[in-house]
Structure formats: structure tokens, C-alpha cells
mmCIF file of N, CA, C and O in Angstrom:
data_model
loop_
_atom_site.group_PDB
_atom_site.id
_atom_site.type_symbol
_atom_site.label_atom_id
_atom_site.label_comp_id
_atom_site.label_asym_id
_atom_site.label_seq_id
_atom_site.Cartn_x
_atom_site.Cartn_y
_atom_site.Cartn_z
ATOM 1 N N MET A 1 -5.111 -8.757 16.063
ATOM 2 C CA MET A 1 -5.577 -7.698 15.207
ATOM 3 C C MET A 1 -5.895 -8.234 13.809
ATOM 4 O O MET A 1 -6.819 -7.749 13.173
ATOM 5 N N GLU A 2 -5.128 -9.236 13.372
ATOM 6 C CA GLU A 2 -5.373 -9.813 12.047
ATOM 7 C C GLU A 2 -6.757 -10.451 11.964
ATOM 8 O O GLU A 2 -7.406 -10.387 10.914
ATOM 9 N N VAL A 3 -7.199 -11.045 13.047
ATOM 10 C CA VAL A 3 -8.524 -11.673 13.057
ATOM 11 C C VAL A 3 -9.596 -10.608 12.829
ATOM 12 O O VAL A 3 -10.524 -10.799 12.024
ATOM 13 N N VAL A 4 -9.478 -9.477 13.501
ATOM 14 C CA VAL A 4 -10.460 -8.406 13.355
ATOM 15 C C VAL A 4 -10.434 -7.866 11.928
ATOM 16 O O VAL A 4 -11.484 -7.618 11.329
ATOM 17 N N GLU A 5 -9.265 -7.701 11.367
ATOM 18 C CA GLU A 5 -9.152 -7.226 9.986
ATOM 19 C C GLU A 5 -9.796 -8.219 9.019
ATOM 20 O O GLU A 5 -10.482 -7.825 8.072
ATOM 21 N N THR A 6 -9.606 -9.503 9.245
ATOM 22 C CA THR A 6 -10.222 -10.532 8.403
ATOM 23 C C THR A 6 -11.742 -10.480 8.519
ATOM 24 O O THR A 6 -12.447 -10.563 7.510
ATOM 25 N N LEU A 7 -12.244 -10.314 9.735
ATOM 26 C CA LEU A 7 -13.685 -10.219 9.940
ATOM 27 C C LEU A 7 -14.267 -8.980 9.258
ATOM 28 O O LEU A 7 -15.343 -9.031 8.661
ATOM 29 N N ARG A 8 -13.545 -7.867 9.321
ATOM 30 C CA ARG A 8 -13.997 -6.651 8.630
ATOM 31 C C ARG A 8 -14.046 -6.872 7.123
ATOM 32 O O ARG A 8 -14.966 -6.406 6.444
ATOM 33 N N ALA A 9 -13.072 -7.591 6.594
ATOM 34 C CA ALA A 9 -13.060 -7.875 5.153
ATOM 35 C C ALA A 9 -14.266 -8.739 4.773
ATOM 36 O O ALA A 9 -14.880 -8.526 3.723
ATOM 37 N N LEU A 10 -14.607 -9.694 5.610
ATOM 38 C CA LEU A 10 -15.798 -10.510 5.360
ATOM 39 C C LEU A 10 -17.056 -9.646 5.345
ATOM 40 O O LEU A 10 -17.937 -9.823 4.493
ATOM 41 N N CYS A 11 -17.145 -8.719 6.273
ATOM 42 C CA CYS A 11 -18.296 -7.814 6.322
ATOM 43 C C CYS A 11 -18.359 -6.950 5.063
ATOM 44 O O CYS A 11 -19.430 -6.746 4.497
ATOM 45 N N ALA A 12 -17.213 -6.461 4.647
ATOM 46 C CA ALA A 12 -17.162 -5.629 3.443
ATOM 47 C C ALA A 12 -17.608 -6.421 2.217
ATOM 48 O O ALA A 12 -18.122 -5.846 1.251
ATOM 49 N N GLY A 13 -17.451 -7.734 2.271
ATOM 50 C CA GLY A 13 -17.877 -8.595 1.182
ATOM 51 C C GLY A 13 -19.344 -8.992 1.272
ATOM 52 O O GLY A 13 -19.812 -9.835 0.513
ATOM 53 N N GLY A 14 -20.074 -8.407 2.219
ATOM 54 C CA GLY A 14 -21.504 -8.655 2.315
ATOM 55 C C GLY A 14 -21.919 -9.688 3.348
ATOM 56 O O GLY A 14 -23.097 -9.997 3.479
ATOM 57 N N ARG A 15 -20.976 -10.213 4.084
ATOM 58 C CA ARG A 15 -21.322 -11.198 5.114
ATOM 59 C C ARG A 15 -21.618 -10.510 6.433
ATOM 60 O O ARG A 15 -21.096 -9.452 6.727
ATOM 61 N N THR A 16 -22.464 -11.159 7.214
ATOM 62 C CA THR A 16 -22.765 -10.677 8.558
ATOM 63 C C THR A 16 -21.873 -11.430 9.535
ATOM 64 O O THR A 16 -21.786 -12.649 9.475
ATOM 65 N N VAL A 17 -21.219 -10.693 10.418
ATOM 66 C CA VAL A 17 -20.321 -11.293 11.402
ATOM 67 C C VAL A 17 -20.744 -10.842 12.787
ATOM 68 O O VAL A 17 -20.955 -9.654 13.023
ATOM 69 N N ALA A 18 -20.898 -11.787 13.683
ATOM 70 C CA ALA A 18 -21.151 -11.489 15.097
ATOM 71 C C ALA A 18 -19.945 -11.990 15.879
ATOM 72 O O ALA A 18 -19.480 -13.108 15.666
ATOM 73 N N LEU A 19 -19.443 -11.176 16.770
ATOM 74 C CA LEU A 19 -18.235 -11.489 17.514
ATOM 75 C C LEU A 19 -18.479 -11.207 18.988
ATOM 76 O O LEU A 19 -19.010 -10.158 19.346
ATOM 77 N N THR A 20 -18.122 -12.142 19.813
ATOM 78 C CA THR A 20 -18.150 -11.928 21.257
ATOM 79 C C THR A 20 -16.707 -11.811 21.704
ATOM 80 O O THR A 20 -15.885 -12.671 21.393
ATOM 81 N N ILE A 21 -16.412 -10.744 22.420
ATOM 82 C CA ILE A 21 -15.034 -10.536 22.867
ATOM 83 C C ILE A 21 -15.076 -10.005 24.296
ATOM 84 O O ILE A 21 -15.873 -9.128 24.621
ATOM 85 N N HIS A 22 -14.245 -10.575 25.135
ATOM 86 C CA HIS A 22 -14.203 -10.205 26.550
ATOM 87 C C HIS A 22 -13.092 -9.190 26.770
ATOM 88 O O HIS A 22 -11.932 -9.467 26.509
ATOM 89 N N GLN A 23 -13.450 -8.018 27.250
ATOM 90 C CA GLN A 23 -12.526 -6.934 27.576
ATOM 91 C C GLN A 23 -11.526 -6.638 26.456
ATOM 92 O O GLN A 23 -10.314 -6.715 26.654
ATOM 93 N N PRO A 24 -12.023 -6.238 25.277
ATOM 94 C CA PRO A 24 -11.114 -5.912 24.181
ATOM 95 C C PRO A 24 -10.379 -4.604 24.441
ATOM 96 O O PRO A 24 -10.866 -3.743 25.178
ATOM 97 N N ASN A 25 -9.227 -4.452 23.815
ATOM 98 C CA ASN A 25 -8.522 -3.183 23.945
ATOM 99 C C ASN A 25 -9.064 -2.187 22.919
ATOM 100 O O ASN A 25 -9.818 -2.543 22.019
ATOM 101 N N SER A 26 -8.677 -0.936 23.042
ATOM 102 C CA SER A 26 -9.244 0.113 22.198
ATOM 103 C C SER A 26 -8.810 -0.001 20.741
ATOM 104 O O SER A 26 -9.501 0.484 19.856
ATOM 105 N N LEU A 27 -7.689 -0.640 20.470
ATOM 106 C CA LEU A 27 -7.276 -0.838 19.078
ATOM 107 C C LEU A 27 -8.243 -1.769 18.360
ATOM 108 O O LEU A 27 -8.522 -1.599 17.170
ATOM 109 N N ILE A 28 -8.770 -2.731 19.085
ATOM 110 C CA ILE A 28 -9.738 -3.660 18.498
ATOM 111 C C ILE A 28 -11.109 -2.993 18.398
ATOM 112 O O ILE A 28 -11.749 -3.024 17.343
ATOM 113 N N THR A 29 -11.574 -2.378 19.467
ATOM 114 C CA THR A 29 -12.918 -1.794 19.438
ATOM 115 C C THR A 29 -13.027 -0.648 18.443
ATOM 116 O O THR A 29 -14.103 -0.408 17.904
ATOM 117 N N ALA A 30 -11.934 0.036 18.168
ATOM 118 C CA ALA A 30 -11.961 1.121 17.182
ATOM 119 C C ALA A 30 -12.294 0.598 15.786
ATOM 120 O O ALA A 30 -12.730 1.351 14.928
ATOM 121 N N LYS A 31 -12.125 -0.674 15.573
ATOM 122 C CA LYS A 31 -12.429 -1.287 14.279
ATOM 123 C C LYS A 31 -13.880 -1.745 14.167
ATOM 124 O O LYS A 31 -14.321 -2.137 13.105
ATOM 125 N N PHE A 32 -14.627 -1.699 15.271
ATOM 126 C CA PHE A 32 -16.019 -2.142 15.260
ATOM 127 C C PHE A 32 -16.902 -1.118 14.556
ATOM 128 O O PHE A 32 -16.732 0.081 14.718
ATOM 129 N N ASP A 33 -17.870 -1.609 13.804
ATOM 130 C CA ASP A 33 -18.900 -0.734 13.254
ATOM 131 C C ASP A 33 -20.001 -0.555 14.289
ATOM 132 O O ASP A 33 -20.389 0.554 14.613
ATOM 133 N N ASP A 34 -20.513 -1.654 14.781
ATOM 134 C CA ASP A 34 -21.566 -1.646 15.787
ATOM 135 C C ASP A 34 -21.062 -2.368 17.024
ATOM 136 O O ASP A 34 -20.179 -3.222 16.937
ATOM 137 N N PHE A 35 -21.663 -2.052 18.138
ATOM 138 C CA PHE A 35 -21.135 -2.481 19.426
ATOM 139 C C PHE A 35 -22.299 -2.699 20.384
ATOM 140 O O PHE A 35 -23.182 -1.848 20.473
ATOM 141 N N ILE A 36 -22.323 -3.823 21.053
ATOM 142 C CA ILE A 36 -23.318 -4.073 22.095
ATOM 143 C C ILE A 36 -22.549 -4.368 23.376
ATOM 144 O O ILE A 36 -21.685 -5.239 23.400
ATOM 145 N N LEU A 37 -22.852 -3.629 24.400
ATOM 146 C CA LEU A 37 -22.190 -3.791 25.689
ATOM 147 C C LEU A 37 -23.228 -4.298 26.682
ATOM 148 O O LEU A 37 -24.298 -3.707 26.828
ATOM 149 N N LEU A 38 -22.901 -5.400 27.350
ATOM 150 C CA LEU A 38 -23.816 -6.025 28.304
ATOM 151 C C LEU A 38 -23.274 -5.910 29.725
ATOM 152 O O LEU A 38 -22.068 -5.952 29.937
ATOM 153 N N ALA A 39 -24.201 -5.809 30.665
ATOM 154 C CA ALA A 39 -23.851 -5.843 32.088
ATOM 155 C C ALA A 39 -25.007 -6.512 32.818
ATOM 156 O O ALA A 39 -26.166 -6.140 32.616
ATOM 157 N N ALA A 40 -24.691 -7.503 33.612
ATOM 158 C CA ALA A 40 -25.701 -8.236 34.385
ATOM 159 C C ALA A 40 -26.830 -8.743 33.488
ATOM 160 O O ALA A 40 -27.998 -8.709 33.862
ATOM 161 N N GLY A 41 -26.482 -9.172 32.281
ATOM 162 C CA GLY A 41 -27.450 -9.744 31.365
ATOM 163 C C GLY A 41 -28.312 -8.746 30.622
ATOM 164 O O GLY A 41 -29.207 -9.133 29.885
ATOM 165 N N ARG A 42 -28.058 -7.461 30.795
ATOM 166 C CA ARG A 42 -28.844 -6.426 30.117
ATOM 167 C C ARG A 42 -27.971 -5.660 29.142
ATOM 168 O O ARG A 42 -26.784 -5.441 29.388
ATOM 169 N N ALA A 43 -28.571 -5.226 28.041
ATOM 170 C CA ALA A 43 -27.861 -4.365 27.091
ATOM 171 C C ALA A 43 -27.722 -2.980 27.707
ATOM 172 O O ALA A 43 -28.705 -2.346 28.061
ATOM 173 N N VAL A 44 -26.497 -2.555 27.855
ATOM 174 C CA VAL A 44 -26.209 -1.241 28.423
ATOM 175 C C VAL A 44 -26.017 -0.230 27.305
ATOM 176 O O VAL A 44 -26.325 0.952 27.459
ATOM 177 N N PHE A 45 -25.514 -0.684 26.177
ATOM 178 C CA PHE A 45 -25.381 0.160 24.997
ATOM 179 C C PHE A 45 -25.465 -0.736 23.774
ATOM 180 O O PHE A 45 -24.916 -1.837 23.751
ATOM 181 N N GLY A 46 -26.114 -0.244 22.754
ATOM 182 C CA GLY A 46 -26.151 -0.927 21.471
ATOM 183 C C GLY A 46 -26.221 0.112 20.380
ATOM 184 O O GLY A 46 -27.102 0.959 20.386
ATOM 185 N N GLY A 47 -25.264 0.076 19.484
ATOM 186 C CA GLY A 47 -25.253 1.048 18.393
ATOM 187 C C GLY A 47 -23.869 1.166 17.796
ATOM 188 O O GLY A 47 -23.011 0.309 17.998
ATOM 189 N N ALA A 48 -23.666 2.236 17.072
ATOM 190 C CA ALA A 48 -22.368 2.481 16.447
ATOM 191 C C ALA A 48 -21.317 2.728 17.521
ATOM 192 O O ALA A 48 -21.591 3.398 18.523
ATOM 193 N N TRP A 49 -20.124 2.197 17.303
ATOM 194 C CA TRP A 49 -19.029 2.399 18.255
ATOM 195 C C TRP A 49 -18.817 3.883 18.513
ATOM 196 O O TRP A 49 -18.614 4.307 19.652
ATOM 197 N N ALA A 50 -18.915 4.694 17.477
ATOM 198 C CA ALA A 50 -18.698 6.139 17.620
ATOM 199 C C ALA A 50 -19.738 6.803 18.528
ATOM 200 O O ALA A 50 -19.498 7.889 19.051
ATOM 201 N N ASP A 51 -20.882 6.160 18.721
ATOM 202 C CA ASP A 51 -21.937 6.729 19.564
ATOM 203 C C ASP A 51 -21.844 6.307 21.030
ATOM 204 O O ASP A 51 -22.591 6.810 21.871
ATOM 205 N N ALA A 52 -20.942 5.384 21.348
ATOM 206 C CA ALA A 52 -20.871 4.861 22.715
ATOM 207 C C ALA A 52 -20.438 5.928 23.725
ATOM 208 O O ALA A 52 -21.091 6.097 24.761
ATOM 209 N N ALA A 53 -19.361 6.656 23.439
ATOM 210 C CA ALA A 53 -18.894 7.673 24.389
ATOM 211 C C ALA A 53 -19.937 8.770 24.589
ATOM 212 O O ALA A 53 -20.204 9.156 25.742
ATOM 213 N N PRO A 54 -20.571 9.289 23.532
ATOM 214 C CA PRO A 54 -21.632 10.286 23.759
ATOM 215 C C PRO A 54 -22.814 9.726 24.563
ATOM 216 O O PRO A 54 -23.398 10.446 25.378
ATOM 217 N N PHE A 55 -23.150 8.457 24.357
ATOM 218 C CA PHE A 55 -24.232 7.840 25.124
ATOM 219 C C PHE A 55 -23.876 7.804 26.607
ATOM 220 O O PHE A 55 -24.691 8.164 27.461
ATOM 221 N N PHE A 56 -22.662 7.368 26.921
ATOM 222 C CA PHE A 56 -22.232 7.335 28.323
ATOM 223 C C PHE A 56 -22.199 8.744 28.904
ATOM 224 O O PHE A 56 -22.619 8.958 30.045
ATOM 225 N N ALA A 57 -21.721 9.713 28.129
ATOM 226 C CA ALA A 57 -21.655 11.097 28.606
ATOM 227 C C ALA A 57 -23.052 11.635 28.911
ATOM 228 O O ALA A 57 -23.253 12.305 29.930
ATOM 229 N N ALA A 58 -24.020 11.331 28.044
ATOM 230 C CA ALA A 58 -25.398 11.782 28.271
ATOM 231 C C ALA A 58 -25.981 11.157 29.532
ATOM 232 O O ALA A 58 -26.890 11.725 30.144
ATOM 233 N N GLY A 59 -25.433 10.015 29.939
ATOM 234 C CA GLY A 59 -25.870 9.362 31.169
ATOM 235 C C GLY A 59 -25.065 9.791 32.386
ATOM 236 O O GLY A 59 -25.182 9.196 33.459
ATOM 237 N N GLY A 60 -24.224 10.821 32.215
ATOM 238 C CA GLY A 60 -23.454 11.352 33.337
ATOM 239 C C GLY A 60 -22.072 10.761 33.499
ATOM 240 O O GLY A 60 -21.426 10.958 34.531
ATOM 241 N N HIS A 61 -21.583 10.061 32.477
ATOM 242 C CA HIS A 61 -20.271 9.406 32.563
ATOM 243 C C HIS A 61 -19.413 9.821 31.369
ATOM 244 O O HIS A 61 -19.293 9.100 30.384
ATOM 245 N N LYS A 62 -18.848 11.021 31.477
ATOM 246 C CA LYS A 62 -18.055 11.578 30.376
ATOM 247 C C LYS A 62 -16.672 10.940 30.336
ATOM 248 O O LYS A 62 -15.980 10.852 31.352
ATOM 249 N N LEU A 63 -16.288 10.509 29.154
ATOM 250 C CA LEU A 63 -14.976 9.907 28.938
ATOM 251 C C LEU A 63 -13.896 10.959 29.159
ATOM 252 O O LEU A 63 -13.866 11.979 28.463
ATOM 253 N N PRO A 64 -13.003 10.750 30.124
ATOM 254 C CA PRO A 64 -11.924 11.721 30.352
ATOM 255 C C PRO A 64 -10.943 11.727 29.173
ATOM 256 O O PRO A 64 -10.784 10.723 28.479
ATOM 257 N N PRO A 65 -10.286 12.855 28.951
ATOM 258 C CA PRO A 65 -9.301 12.923 27.869
ATOM 259 C C PRO A 65 -8.198 11.874 28.068
ATOM 260 O O PRO A 65 -7.850 11.528 29.201
ATOM 261 N N ALA A 66 -7.676 11.382 26.971
ATOM 262 C CA ALA A 66 -6.551 10.432 26.964
ATOM 263 C C ALA A 66 -6.861 9.154 27.749
ATOM 264 O O ALA A 66 -5.978 8.561 28.357
ATOM 265 N N THR A 67 -8.132 8.743 27.743
ATOM 266 C CA THR A 67 -8.542 7.527 28.446
ATOM 267 C C THR A 67 -9.009 6.503 27.436
ATOM 268 O O THR A 67 -9.710 6.828 26.483
ATOM 269 N N ASN A 68 -8.629 5.262 27.637
ATOM 270 C CA ASN A 68 -9.067 4.165 26.789
ATOM 271 C C ASN A 68 -10.578 4.011 26.978
ATOM 272 O O ASN A 68 -11.038 3.729 28.079
ATOM 273 N N PRO A 69 -11.370 4.190 25.907
ATOM 274 C CA PRO A 69 -12.822 4.104 26.065
ATOM 275 C C PRO A 69 -13.296 2.758 26.610
ATOM 276 O O PRO A 69 -14.184 2.714 27.464
ATOM 277 N N THR A 70 -12.715 1.681 26.133
ATOM 278 C CA THR A 70 -13.136 0.361 26.587
ATOM 279 C C THR A 70 -12.914 0.209 28.086
ATOM 280 O O THR A 70 -13.802 -0.245 28.811
ATOM 281 N N ASP A 71 -11.743 0.599 28.567
ATOM 282 C CA ASP A 71 -11.464 0.524 29.997
ATOM 283 C C ASP A 71 -12.427 1.400 30.790
ATOM 284 O O ASP A 71 -12.910 1.009 31.859
ATOM 285 N N PHE A 72 -12.726 2.584 30.258
ATOM 286 C CA PHE A 72 -13.636 3.498 30.936
ATOM 287 C C PHE A 72 -15.038 2.903 31.040
ATOM 288 O O PHE A 72 -15.647 2.908 32.114
ATOM 289 N N PHE A 73 -15.558 2.369 29.939
ATOM 290 C CA PHE A 73 -16.899 1.785 29.959
ATOM 291 C C PHE A 73 -16.971 0.652 30.981
ATOM 292 O O PHE A 73 -17.923 0.564 31.757
ATOM 293 N N LEU A 74 -15.967 -0.209 30.980
ATOM 294 C CA LEU A 74 -15.958 -1.326 31.923
ATOM 295 C C LEU A 74 -15.860 -0.838 33.369
ATOM 296 O O LEU A 74 -16.497 -1.405 34.262
ATOM 297 N N ALA A 75 -15.089 0.221 33.609
ATOM 298 C CA ALA A 75 -14.981 0.775 34.964
ATOM 299 C C ALA A 75 -16.321 1.346 35.421
ATOM 300 O O ALA A 75 -16.734 1.135 36.568
ATOM 301 N N VAL A 76 -17.011 2.062 34.538
ATOM 302 C CA VAL A 76 -18.326 2.616 34.887
ATOM 303 C C VAL A 76 -19.283 1.487 35.256
ATOM 304 O O VAL A 76 -20.038 1.582 36.223
ATOM 305 N N LEU A 77 -19.231 0.405 34.496
ATOM 306 C CA LEU A 77 -20.178 -0.691 34.701
ATOM 307 C C LEU A 77 -19.894 -1.516 35.954
ATOM 308 O O LEU A 77 -20.714 -2.350 36.330
ATOM 309 N N GLN A 78 -18.780 -1.270 36.619
ATOM 310 C CA GLN A 78 -18.510 -1.930 37.896
ATOM 311 C C GLN A 78 -19.464 -1.428 38.968
ATOM 312 O O GLN A 78 -19.691 -2.100 39.973
ATOM 313 N N ASP A 79 -20.013 -0.238 38.759
ATOM 314 C CA ASP A 79 -21.004 0.328 39.674
ATOM 315 C C ASP A 79 -22.374 -0.170 39.214
ATOM 316 O O ASP A 79 -22.863 0.213 38.150
ATOM 317 N N ALA A 80 -22.988 -1.037 40.013
ATOM 318 C CA ALA A 80 -24.260 -1.665 39.629
ATOM 319 C C ALA A 80 -25.347 -0.634 39.349
ATOM 320 O O ALA A 80 -26.142 -0.805 38.418
ATOM 321 N N ALA A 81 -25.388 0.440 40.120
ATOM 322 C CA ALA A 81 -26.413 1.467 39.916
ATOM 323 C C ALA A 81 -26.198 2.179 38.579
ATOM 324 O O ALA A 81 -27.159 2.459 37.855
ATOM 325 N N ALA A 82 -24.946 2.461 38.249
ATOM 326 C CA ALA A 82 -24.640 3.103 36.965
ATOM 327 C C ALA A 82 -24.999 2.181 35.817
ATOM 328 O O ALA A 82 -25.594 2.614 34.821
ATOM 329 N N ALA A 83 -24.666 0.901 35.945
ATOM 330 C CA ALA A 83 -24.978 -0.067 34.893
ATOM 331 C C ALA A 83 -26.487 -0.176 34.692
ATOM 332 O O ALA A 83 -26.974 -0.193 33.556
ATOM 333 N N GLU A 84 -27.241 -0.198 35.792
ATOM 334 C CA GLU A 84 -28.698 -0.302 35.692
ATOM 335 C C GLU A 84 -29.289 0.942 35.037
ATOM 336 O O GLU A 84 -30.174 0.844 34.171
ATOM 337 N N ALA A 85 -28.792 2.116 35.412
ATOM 338 C CA ALA A 85 -29.305 3.365 34.830
ATOM 339 C C ALA A 85 -29.010 3.425 33.327
ATOM 340 O O ALA A 85 -29.869 3.837 32.539
ATOM 341 N N LEU A 86 -27.818 3.007 32.937
ATOM 342 C CA LEU A 86 -27.471 3.007 31.507
ATOM 343 C C LEU A 86 -28.305 1.975 30.745
ATOM 344 O O LEU A 86 -28.736 2.236 29.616
ATOM 345 N N ALA A 87 -28.546 0.827 31.354
ATOM 346 C CA ALA A 87 -29.376 -0.194 30.712
ATOM 347 C C ALA A 87 -30.803 0.323 30.537
ATOM 348 O O ALA A 87 -31.429 0.077 29.493
ATOM 349 N N ASP A 88 -31.311 1.058 31.515
ATOM 350 C CA ASP A 88 -32.642 1.649 31.394
ATOM 351 C C ASP A 88 -32.668 2.671 30.255
ATOM 352 O O ASP A 88 -33.620 2.708 29.467
ATOM 353 N N ARG A 89 -31.622 3.488 30.149
ATOM 354 C CA ARG A 89 -31.542 4.483 29.065
ATOM 355 C C ARG A 89 -31.498 3.773 27.708
ATOM 356 O O ARG A 89 -32.126 4.197 26.753
ATOM 357 N N GLN A 90 -30.725 2.688 27.639
ATOM 358 C CA GLN A 90 -30.623 1.940 26.388
ATOM 359 C C GLN A 90 -31.975 1.337 26.018
ATOM 360 O O GLN A 90 -32.373 1.360 24.855
ATOM 361 N N ALA A 91 -32.689 0.807 26.997
ATOM 362 C CA ALA A 91 -34.013 0.228 26.728
ATOM 363 C C ALA A 91 -34.966 1.303 26.204
ATOM 364 O O ALA A 91 -35.723 1.051 25.248
ATOM 365 N N ASP A 92 -34.917 2.491 26.790
ATOM 366 C CA ASP A 92 -35.753 3.587 26.318
ATOM 367 C C ASP A 92 -35.369 3.976 24.895
ATOM 368 O O ASP A 92 -36.237 4.225 24.049
ATOM 369 N N ARG A 93 -34.087 4.027 24.632
ATOM 370 C CA ARG A 93 -33.578 4.382 23.311
ATOM 371 C C ARG A 93 -33.987 3.341 22.266
ATOM 372 O O ARG A 93 -34.386 3.685 21.153
ATOM 373 N N ALA A 94 -33.914 2.078 22.630
ATOM 374 C CA ALA A 94 -34.254 1.000 21.705
ATOM 375 C C ALA A 94 -35.756 0.974 21.403
ATOM 376 O O ALA A 94 -36.168 0.528 20.338
ATOM 377 N N ALA A 95 -36.557 1.471 22.346
ATOM 378 C CA ALA A 95 -38.010 1.450 22.165
ATOM 379 C C ALA A 95 -38.486 2.519 21.183
ATOM 380 O O ALA A 95 -39.621 2.465 20.717
ATOM 381 N N LEU A 96 -37.624 3.489 20.886
ATOM 382 C CA LEU A 96 -38.032 4.576 19.968
ATOM 383 C C LEU A 96 -38.160 4.116 18.556
ATOM 384 O O LEU A 96 -37.616 3.375 17.957
#
């Protein structure tokens, strides 16, 4: 957690930070400003962390109450068809 806090402080100081993290927990992802989620080499979501759950919900994958969002997103993406549909939605969204 200290690493994420240090990276946030660098960002607050005007630096750009890019971080790759494999299966982070929700305490870490809650600290993200922006978030890119990949599946099978495609961007499935890209945007503000706060917009990720509404994006998944609009694609038919509503985050259940009291569920870790990160775990939920990763579980949804285990279904190749769901991952492809979300990646298509993200591509359409990015093209706007």
C-alpha cells in the first residue's frame, strides 16, 4: 500500500506514473485515478476507476452488493464472450 501512496504523491507533484499490476485487491484499485483493464490483448475498460462498475453494469454485468469490484471484473472476464463484448463497447466508447 505504501508503494501506491508514494506513486499517488508523485502524481500530485505533477509527474505521470504508469503502473502495471496483476490482480490487485480493491484497497489498491480504490486509489487509482484512471484504470485500464485488458483481456486477451484488448482494452476492456479504460477510464476513471469510479466509472468501471457503471460501464460493466451497462454491458449487463452489474456489480453485486458487498462484492470486491476487482474480483468481479476479473470473474466476468473469464467468459471470453463477455470480455469480447465489453472490449467492443470500450472500442466504441473510445472512438467517440
